[in-house]
Amino acid sequence: MALTSSMNWGINLLISLTFLTVTDLIGLSWVCFIYTVMSLASLAFVIAFIPETKGCSLEQISMELAKQ
């Protein structure tokens, strides 16, 4: 969870630091388009590679991940 939280904060920092500069360079609509593509790619990754854990206990999840 620490890795995930760190990545989240890091990506948020990167977006905050570059948003205005990139918007001035290529325009707001292109920046929004790029962020949309990145979000859709992230969604595709989650759907394809992250297992469903709904209704499972932590022990069951640990056992399933240990098998892989």
XYZ file of N, CA and C in Angstrom:
204
model
N 0.819 -1.186 0.000
C 0.000 0.000 0.000
C 0.868 1.257 0.000
N 2.023 1.191 0.634
C 2.918 2.346 0.656
C 3.412 2.671 -0.752
N 3.715 1.641 -1.524
C 4.165 1.857 -2.904
C 3.061 2.513 -3.732
N 1.858 2.023 -3.600
C 0.729 2.592 -4.340
C 0.492 4.042 -3.949
N 0.536 4.317 -2.666
C 0.332 5.689 -2.191
C 1.445 6.614 -2.686
N 2.661 6.127 -2.657
C 3.793 6.926 -3.138
C 3.675 7.213 -4.630
N 3.276 6.219 -5.398
C 3.087 6.419 -6.834
C 1.975 7.433 -7.098
N 0.897 7.346 -6.350
C -0.210 8.279 -6.501
C 0.248 9.713 -6.234
N 0.959 9.921 -5.143
C 1.459 11.261 -4.818
C 2.468 11.742 -5.859
N 3.316 10.841 -6.329
C 4.315 11.206 -7.332
C 3.683 11.626 -8.652
N 2.692 10.883 -9.110
C 2.011 11.225 -10.355
C 1.251 12.536 -10.197
N 0.605 12.725 -9.043
C -0.094 13.994 -8.793
C 0.883 15.173 -8.810
N 2.058 14.989 -8.238
C 3.074 16.037 -8.249
C 3.531 16.332 -9.678
N 3.773 15.294 -10.453
C 4.200 15.464 -11.838
C 3.162 16.233 -12.658
N 1.902 15.878 -12.500
C 0.839 16.575 -13.224
C 0.758 18.031 -12.772
N 0.846 18.263 -11.468
C 0.762 19.637 -10.949
C 1.912 20.510 -11.447
N 3.092 19.943 -11.527
C 4.254 20.717 -11.953
C 4.275 20.996 -13.455
N 3.676 20.126 -14.248
C 3.781 20.262 -15.702
C 2.521 20.769 -16.384
N 1.398 20.831 -15.696
C 0.124 21.140 -16.348
C 0.141 22.491 -17.057
N 0.512 23.547 -16.372
C 0.459 24.878 -16.986
C 1.450 25.027 -18.138
N 2.645 24.457 -17.979
C 3.648 24.533 -19.036
C 3.178 23.805 -20.292
N 2.680 22.597 -20.109
C 2.222 21.808 -21.253
C 0.979 22.443 -21.871
N 0.108 23.004 -21.060
C -1.081 23.679 -21.590
C -0.688 24.870 -22.460
N 0.324 25.627 -22.033
C 0.796 26.746 -22.846
C 1.413 26.265 -24.162
N 2.073 25.122 -24.140
C 2.749 24.614 -25.334
C 1.793 24.012 -26.364
N 0.867 23.167 -25.916
C 0.045 22.431 -26.884
C -1.441 22.736 -26.782
N -1.880 23.442 -25.780
C -3.290 23.797 -25.650
C -4.036 22.886 -24.690
N -5.085 23.425 -24.114
C -5.852 22.716 -23.094
C -6.527 21.463 -23.638
N -7.077 21.534 -24.830
C -7.788 20.370 -25.367
C -6.846 19.182 -25.576
N -5.627 19.439 -26.031
C -4.663 18.342 -26.213
C -4.202 17.775 -24.879
N -4.044 18.616 -23.879
C -3.651 18.130 -22.550
C -4.749 17.227 -22.000
N -5.994 17.658 -22.127
C -7.110 16.823 -21.660
C -7.172 15.513 -22.435
N -6.912 15.563 -23.741
C -6.892 14.349 -24.551
C -5.798 13.386 -24.079
N -4.613 13.904 -23.810
C -3.500 13.069 -23.330
C -3.851 12.430 -21.992
N -4.436 13.212 -21.075
C -4.825 12.664 -19.772
C -5.926 11.618 -19.921
N -6.817 11.815 -20.884
C -7.868 10.829 -21.139
C -7.271 9.521 -21.644
N -6.336 9.614 -22.576
C -5.678 8.405 -23.095
C -4.928 7.679 -21.975
N -4.239 8.417 -21.133
C -3.519 7.796 -20.014
C -4.493 7.115 -19.048
N -5.635 7.733 -18.802
C -6.636 7.141 -17.912
C -7.229 5.872 -18.509
N -7.515 5.893 -19.800
C -8.049 4.697 -20.453
C -7.034 3.562 -20.484
N -5.763 3.903 -20.675
C -4.711 2.877 -20.637
C -4.610 2.274 -19.234
N -4.731 3.102 -18.216
C -4.708 2.600 -16.838
C -5.900 1.697 -16.565
N -7.069 2.087 -17.042
C -8.261 1.263 -16.869
C -8.097 -0.087 -17.567
N -7.563 -0.082 -18.766
C -7.334 -1.335 -19.493
C -6.362 -2.236 -18.740
N -5.314 -1.647 -18.163
C -4.360 -2.422 -17.375
C -5.039 -3.061 -16.175
N -5.848 -2.294 -15.464
C -6.532 -2.821 -14.274
C -7.473 -3.952 -14.664
N -8.238 -3.773 -15.719
C -9.170 -4.815 -16.151
C -8.428 -6.080 -16.576
N -7.299 -5.921 -17.254
C -6.578 -7.075 -17.800
C -5.724 -7.804 -16.758
N -5.131 -7.081 -15.814
C -4.114 -7.706 -14.978
C -4.402 -7.752 -13.475
N -5.351 -6.993 -12.976
C -5.603 -6.967 -11.533
C -6.762 -7.928 -11.229
N -6.536 -8.896 -10.335
C -7.589 -9.878 -10.059
C -8.734 -9.278 -9.234
N -9.923 -9.830 -9.419
C -11.100 -9.412 -8.657
C -10.988 -9.961 -7.233
N -11.221 -9.124 -6.247
C -11.102 -9.531 -4.850
C -12.396 -9.301 -4.079
N -13.469 -9.015 -4.771
C -14.746 -8.755 -4.109
C -15.223 -10.004 -3.372
N -15.536 -9.852 -2.096
C -16.058 -10.952 -1.296
C -15.007 -11.919 -0.795
N -13.737 -11.626 -0.998
C -12.668 -12.508 -0.543
C -12.024 -11.946 0.725
N -11.596 -12.849 1.583
C -10.872 -12.406 2.774
C -9.414 -12.134 2.404
N -8.702 -11.452 3.299
C -7.286 -11.175 3.044
C -6.483 -12.456 2.899
N -6.837 -13.477 3.652
C -6.122 -14.756 3.564
C -6.323 -15.398 2.197
N -7.555 -15.346 1.678
C -7.832 -15.903 0.362
C -7.083 -15.150 -0.725
N -7.048 -13.840 -0.602
C -6.326 -13.023 -1.584
C -4.843 -13.351 -1.540
N -4.278 -13.466 -0.346
C -2.857 -13.792 -0.204
C -2.542 -15.144 -0.816
N -3.408 -16.117 -0.600
C -3.179 -17.451 -1.156
C -3.252 -17.418 -2.689
N -4.219 -16.685 -3.242
C -4.348 -16.593 -4.699
C -3.143 -15.909 -5.323
N -2.679 -14.845 -4.701
C -1.516 -14.134 -5.243
C -0.238 -14.938 -5.087
N -0.145 -15.752 -4.048
C 1.033 -16.599 -3.842
C 1.103 -17.695 -4.911
N -0.032 -18.153 -5.401
C -0.067 -19.178 -6.453
C 0.536 -18.642 -7.747
N 0.321 -17.353 -7.997
C 0.802 -16.767 -9.244
C 2.230 -16.446 -9.059
